[in-house]
Short mmCIF file of N, CA and C in Angstrom, two decimals:
data_model
loop_
_atom_site.label_atom_id
_atom_site.label_comp_id
_atom_site.label_asym_id
_atom_site.label_seq_id
_atom_site.Cartn_x
_atom_site.Cartn_y
_atom_site.Cartn_z
N UNK A 1 -49.13 49.86 9.72
CA UNK A 1 -49.77 48.62 10.07
C UNK A 1 -49.76 47.73 8.83
N UNK A 2 -49.56 46.47 9.03
CA UNK A 2 -49.60 45.52 7.93
C UNK A 2 -50.79 44.59 8.15
N UNK A 3 -51.72 44.59 7.20
CA UNK A 3 -52.92 43.77 7.29
C UNK A 3 -52.80 42.61 6.31
N UNK A 4 -53.29 41.45 6.72
CA UNK A 4 -53.22 40.25 5.89
C UNK A 4 -54.57 39.56 5.89
N UNK A 5 -54.95 39.04 4.73
CA UNK A 5 -56.15 38.22 4.63
C UNK A 5 -55.80 36.90 3.96
N UNK A 6 -56.52 35.88 4.32
CA UNK A 6 -56.38 34.58 3.68
C UNK A 6 -57.53 34.32 2.72
N UNK A 7 -58.53 35.21 2.73
CA UNK A 7 -59.69 35.08 1.85
C UNK A 7 -59.27 35.35 0.41
N UNK A 8 -59.71 34.48 -0.50
CA UNK A 8 -59.41 34.67 -1.92
C UNK A 8 -57.90 34.66 -2.18
N UNK A 9 -57.16 33.87 -1.40
CA UNK A 9 -55.70 33.82 -1.51
C UNK A 9 -55.07 34.82 -0.55
N UNK A 10 -53.84 34.58 -0.19
CA UNK A 10 -53.17 35.45 0.77
C UNK A 10 -52.88 36.81 0.14
N UNK A 11 -53.15 37.87 0.90
CA UNK A 11 -52.93 39.23 0.42
C UNK A 11 -52.48 40.09 1.59
N UNK A 12 -51.45 40.88 1.38
CA UNK A 12 -50.92 41.79 2.40
C UNK A 12 -51.07 43.22 1.92
N UNK A 13 -51.36 44.10 2.84
CA UNK A 13 -51.40 45.52 2.53
C UNK A 13 -50.86 46.29 3.73
N UNK A 14 -50.09 47.31 3.44
CA UNK A 14 -49.54 48.15 4.49
C UNK A 14 -50.35 49.44 4.55
N UNK A 15 -50.84 49.76 5.74
CA UNK A 15 -51.62 50.98 5.95
C UNK A 15 -50.80 51.89 6.86
N UNK A 16 -50.41 53.06 6.38
CA UNK A 16 -49.61 53.95 7.22
C UNK A 16 -50.40 54.44 8.42
N UNK A 17 -49.72 54.69 9.50
CA UNK A 17 -50.36 55.14 10.74
C UNK A 17 -50.39 56.66 10.80
N UNK A 18 -50.57 57.31 9.65
CA UNK A 18 -50.64 58.77 9.61
C UNK A 18 -52.00 59.24 10.11
N UNK A 19 -51.99 60.39 10.72
CA UNK A 19 -53.24 60.97 11.17
C UNK A 19 -53.22 62.45 10.79
N UNK A 20 -53.96 62.86 9.82
CA UNK A 20 -54.94 62.11 9.04
C UNK A 20 -54.28 61.39 7.87
N UNK A 21 -54.98 60.40 7.36
CA UNK A 21 -54.54 59.66 6.19
C UNK A 21 -54.92 60.47 4.96
N UNK A 22 -53.98 60.68 4.05
CA UNK A 22 -54.28 61.47 2.84
C UNK A 22 -55.30 60.75 1.97
N UNK A 23 -56.12 61.52 1.29
CA UNK A 23 -57.19 60.98 0.46
C UNK A 23 -56.62 60.06 -0.62
N UNK A 24 -55.52 60.45 -1.23
CA UNK A 24 -54.90 59.64 -2.27
C UNK A 24 -54.40 58.31 -1.74
N UNK A 25 -53.87 58.31 -0.52
CA UNK A 25 -53.39 57.09 0.11
C UNK A 25 -54.55 56.16 0.40
N UNK A 26 -55.62 56.70 0.94
CA UNK A 26 -56.82 55.90 1.22
C UNK A 26 -57.39 55.32 -0.07
N UNK A 27 -57.44 56.13 -1.12
CA UNK A 27 -57.96 55.65 -2.40
C UNK A 27 -57.11 54.50 -2.93
N UNK A 28 -55.79 54.60 -2.81
CA UNK A 28 -54.90 53.53 -3.28
C UNK A 28 -55.11 52.25 -2.47
N UNK A 29 -55.32 52.37 -1.18
CA UNK A 29 -55.57 51.20 -0.32
C UNK A 29 -56.88 50.53 -0.74
N UNK A 30 -57.93 51.32 -0.90
CA UNK A 30 -59.23 50.77 -1.30
C UNK A 30 -59.15 50.11 -2.67
N UNK A 31 -58.44 50.74 -3.60
CA UNK A 31 -58.28 50.18 -4.95
C UNK A 31 -57.54 48.85 -4.90
N UNK A 32 -56.49 48.76 -4.07
CA UNK A 32 -55.72 47.53 -3.94
C UNK A 32 -56.56 46.40 -3.35
N UNK A 33 -57.32 46.69 -2.31
CA UNK A 33 -58.18 45.68 -1.69
C UNK A 33 -59.26 45.24 -2.67
N UNK A 34 -59.87 46.20 -3.36
CA UNK A 34 -60.92 45.87 -4.33
C UNK A 34 -60.37 44.98 -5.43
N UNK A 35 -59.18 45.30 -5.92
CA UNK A 35 -58.57 44.50 -6.98
C UNK A 35 -58.33 43.06 -6.52
N UNK A 36 -57.91 42.89 -5.27
CA UNK A 36 -57.68 41.56 -4.73
C UNK A 36 -58.95 40.72 -4.77
N UNK A 37 -60.09 41.34 -4.51
CA UNK A 37 -61.36 40.63 -4.49
C UNK A 37 -62.12 40.72 -5.81
N UNK A 38 -61.44 41.17 -6.87
CA UNK A 38 -62.04 41.29 -8.21
C UNK A 38 -63.28 42.17 -8.20
N UNK A 39 -63.19 43.31 -7.52
CA UNK A 39 -64.27 44.28 -7.44
C UNK A 39 -63.75 45.65 -7.87
N UNK A 40 -64.67 46.55 -8.18
CA UNK A 40 -64.29 47.94 -8.33
C UNK A 40 -64.26 48.56 -6.93
N UNK A 41 -63.67 49.73 -6.83
CA UNK A 41 -63.63 50.42 -5.54
C UNK A 41 -65.04 50.72 -5.06
N UNK A 42 -65.91 51.14 -5.98
CA UNK A 42 -67.30 51.45 -5.62
C UNK A 42 -68.05 50.20 -5.15
N UNK A 43 -67.83 49.07 -5.80
CA UNK A 43 -68.47 47.82 -5.38
C UNK A 43 -68.00 47.43 -3.98
N UNK A 44 -66.70 47.59 -3.72
CA UNK A 44 -66.15 47.28 -2.39
C UNK A 44 -66.81 48.16 -1.33
N UNK A 45 -66.88 49.45 -1.61
CA UNK A 45 -67.48 50.37 -0.63
C UNK A 45 -68.95 50.07 -0.40
N UNK A 46 -69.67 49.72 -1.45
CA UNK A 46 -71.09 49.42 -1.28
C UNK A 46 -71.28 48.15 -0.43
N UNK A 47 -70.38 47.20 -0.53
CA UNK A 47 -70.48 45.98 0.28
C UNK A 47 -70.10 46.25 1.73
N UNK A 48 -69.24 47.21 1.96
CA UNK A 48 -68.81 47.52 3.33
C UNK A 48 -69.85 48.32 4.10
N UNK A 49 -70.58 49.19 3.42
CA UNK A 49 -71.45 50.12 4.12
C UNK A 49 -72.92 49.90 3.92
N UNK A 50 -73.32 48.89 3.14
CA UNK A 50 -74.77 48.67 2.92
C UNK A 50 -75.14 47.25 3.17
#
């Protein structure tokens, strides 16, 4: 799957349709998204779940 956001500038990320998604792959996706929004991975996760 290819996801795109226009927030904070255009950004694309490809998320594999694997089931299950490997932990390392998920971590890389989260790190990439966090970097786009100038956050750490932990800051991103805290904003998503709290």
